[in-house]
Coordinates of C-alpha atoms in Angstrom, one line a residue:
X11 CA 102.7 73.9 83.9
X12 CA 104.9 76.4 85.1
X13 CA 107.0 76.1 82.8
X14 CA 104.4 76.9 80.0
X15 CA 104.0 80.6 81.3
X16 CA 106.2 82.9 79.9
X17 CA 106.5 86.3 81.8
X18 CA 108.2 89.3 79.8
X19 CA 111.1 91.2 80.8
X20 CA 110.4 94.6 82.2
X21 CA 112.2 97.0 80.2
X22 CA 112.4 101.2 80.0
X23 CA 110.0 101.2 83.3
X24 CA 111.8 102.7 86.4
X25 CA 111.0 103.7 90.0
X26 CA 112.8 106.5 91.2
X27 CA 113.0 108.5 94.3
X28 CA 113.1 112.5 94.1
X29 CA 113.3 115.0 96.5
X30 CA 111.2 117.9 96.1
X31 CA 110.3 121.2 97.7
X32 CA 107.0 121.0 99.4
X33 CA 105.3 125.0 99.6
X34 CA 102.4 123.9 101.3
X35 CA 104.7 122.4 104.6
X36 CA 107.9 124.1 103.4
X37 CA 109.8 120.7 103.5
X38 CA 112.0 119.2 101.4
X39 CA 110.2 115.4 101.1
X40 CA 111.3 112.1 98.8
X41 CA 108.9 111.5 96.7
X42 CA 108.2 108.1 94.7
X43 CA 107.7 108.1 90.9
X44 CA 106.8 105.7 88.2
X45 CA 109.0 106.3 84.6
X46 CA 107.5 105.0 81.5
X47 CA 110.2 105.6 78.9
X48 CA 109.0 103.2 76.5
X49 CA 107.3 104.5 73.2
X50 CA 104.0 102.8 74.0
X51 CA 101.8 103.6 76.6
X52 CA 101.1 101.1 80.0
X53 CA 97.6 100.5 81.0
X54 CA 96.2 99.8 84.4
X55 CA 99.5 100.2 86.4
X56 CA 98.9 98.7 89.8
X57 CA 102.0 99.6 92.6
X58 CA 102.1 97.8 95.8
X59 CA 104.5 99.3 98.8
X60 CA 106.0 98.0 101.6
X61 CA 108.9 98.6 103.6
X62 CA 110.7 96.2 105.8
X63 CA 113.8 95.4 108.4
X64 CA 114.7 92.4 110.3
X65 CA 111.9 94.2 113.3
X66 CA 109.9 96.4 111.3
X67 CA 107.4 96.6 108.9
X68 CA 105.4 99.0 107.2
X69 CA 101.6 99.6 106.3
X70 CA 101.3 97.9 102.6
X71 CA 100.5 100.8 100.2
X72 CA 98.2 100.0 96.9
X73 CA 98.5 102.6 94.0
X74 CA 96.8 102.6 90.4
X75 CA 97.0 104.4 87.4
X76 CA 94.7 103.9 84.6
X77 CA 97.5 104.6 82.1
X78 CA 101.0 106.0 81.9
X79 CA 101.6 107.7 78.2
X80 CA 104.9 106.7 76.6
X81 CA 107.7 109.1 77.8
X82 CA 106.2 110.2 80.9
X83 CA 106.2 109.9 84.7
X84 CA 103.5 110.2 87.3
X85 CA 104.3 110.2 91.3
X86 CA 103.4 107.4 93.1
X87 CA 103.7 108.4 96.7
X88 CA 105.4 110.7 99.8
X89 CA 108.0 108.5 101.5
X90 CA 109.0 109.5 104.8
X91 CA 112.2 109.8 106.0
X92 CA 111.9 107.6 108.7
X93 CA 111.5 104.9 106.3
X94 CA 114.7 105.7 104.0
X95 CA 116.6 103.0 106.8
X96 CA 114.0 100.4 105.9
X97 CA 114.2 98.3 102.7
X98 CA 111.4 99.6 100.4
X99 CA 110.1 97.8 97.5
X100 CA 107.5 98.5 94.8
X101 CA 105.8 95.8 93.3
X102 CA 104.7 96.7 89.6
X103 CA 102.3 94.8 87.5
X104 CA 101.2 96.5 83.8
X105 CA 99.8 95.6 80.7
X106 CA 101.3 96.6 77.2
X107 CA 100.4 95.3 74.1
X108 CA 97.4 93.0 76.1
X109 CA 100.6 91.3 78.1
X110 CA 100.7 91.3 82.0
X111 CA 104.3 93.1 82.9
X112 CA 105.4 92.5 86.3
X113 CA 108.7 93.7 88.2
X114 CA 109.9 94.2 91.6
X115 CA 111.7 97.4 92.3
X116 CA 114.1 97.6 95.8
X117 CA 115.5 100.5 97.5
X118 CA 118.0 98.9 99.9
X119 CA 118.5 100.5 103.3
X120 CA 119.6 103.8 103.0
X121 CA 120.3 104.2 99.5
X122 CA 117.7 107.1 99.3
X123 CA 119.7 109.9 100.5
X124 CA 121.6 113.2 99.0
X125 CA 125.1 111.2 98.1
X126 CA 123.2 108.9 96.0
X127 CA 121.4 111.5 93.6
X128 CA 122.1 111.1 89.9
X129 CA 120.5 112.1 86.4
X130 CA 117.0 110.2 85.9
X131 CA 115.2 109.5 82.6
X132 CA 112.9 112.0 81.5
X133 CA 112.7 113.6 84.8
X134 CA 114.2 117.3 85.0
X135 CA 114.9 116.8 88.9
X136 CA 118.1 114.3 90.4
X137 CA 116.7 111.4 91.9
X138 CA 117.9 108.2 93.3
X139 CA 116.9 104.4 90.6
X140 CA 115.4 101.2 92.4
X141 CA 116.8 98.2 91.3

């Protein structure tokens, strides 16, 4: 029965952590986004959050987006610094075409930092890729 279902591969969908200038606190905070850089649009986007260690564990986050046009990106949520040692992962269900998407996306421990900032799709700012 399983073996019947047949899941599609997540593809041109990214998480990405940015770090961004706050005015209103005057920080500099990492903030979560959600790429869609396919040429269709996603319809109810639903993000789950949680981040863990061997002795900690985080509050479970639940995010959703009615749509996400193609080629754009929408943020997701403020992750605080003291959870950049934690492992965070984003669990991402979609639809597209009337298909259910669904992809887990892992920042390992301490991967979000300065050192690790590179060019992201369709985003102006660096940012750090989940895998």
């Amino acid at each position: 029965m399983k073996k019947d279902i047949v899941v599609p591969k997540v593809e041109d969908v990214y998480v990405a952590a940015v770090k961004g200038y706050n005015e209103l606190h005057r920080t500099e905070d990492w903030n979560i986004y959600i790429i869609n850089n396919k040429s269709v649009a996603l319809e109810m986007i639903l993000i789950v959050s949680t981040g863990y260690s061997s002795d900690k564990i985080t509050s479970t986050m639940r995010h959703k987006l009615e749509a996400l046009p193609p080629k754009s990106y929408a943020k997701v949520e403020l992750i605080m610094e003291d959870l950049l040692s934690l492992k965070n992962e984003f669990l991402v269900t979609f639809f597209q075409d009337n298909k259910m998407y669904d992809k887990s996306f892992v920042f390992e421990p301490n991967t979000i930092n300065n050192l690790s900032l590179k060019k992201l799709p369709l985003i102006k700012e660096l940012g750090v890729l989940a895998n």
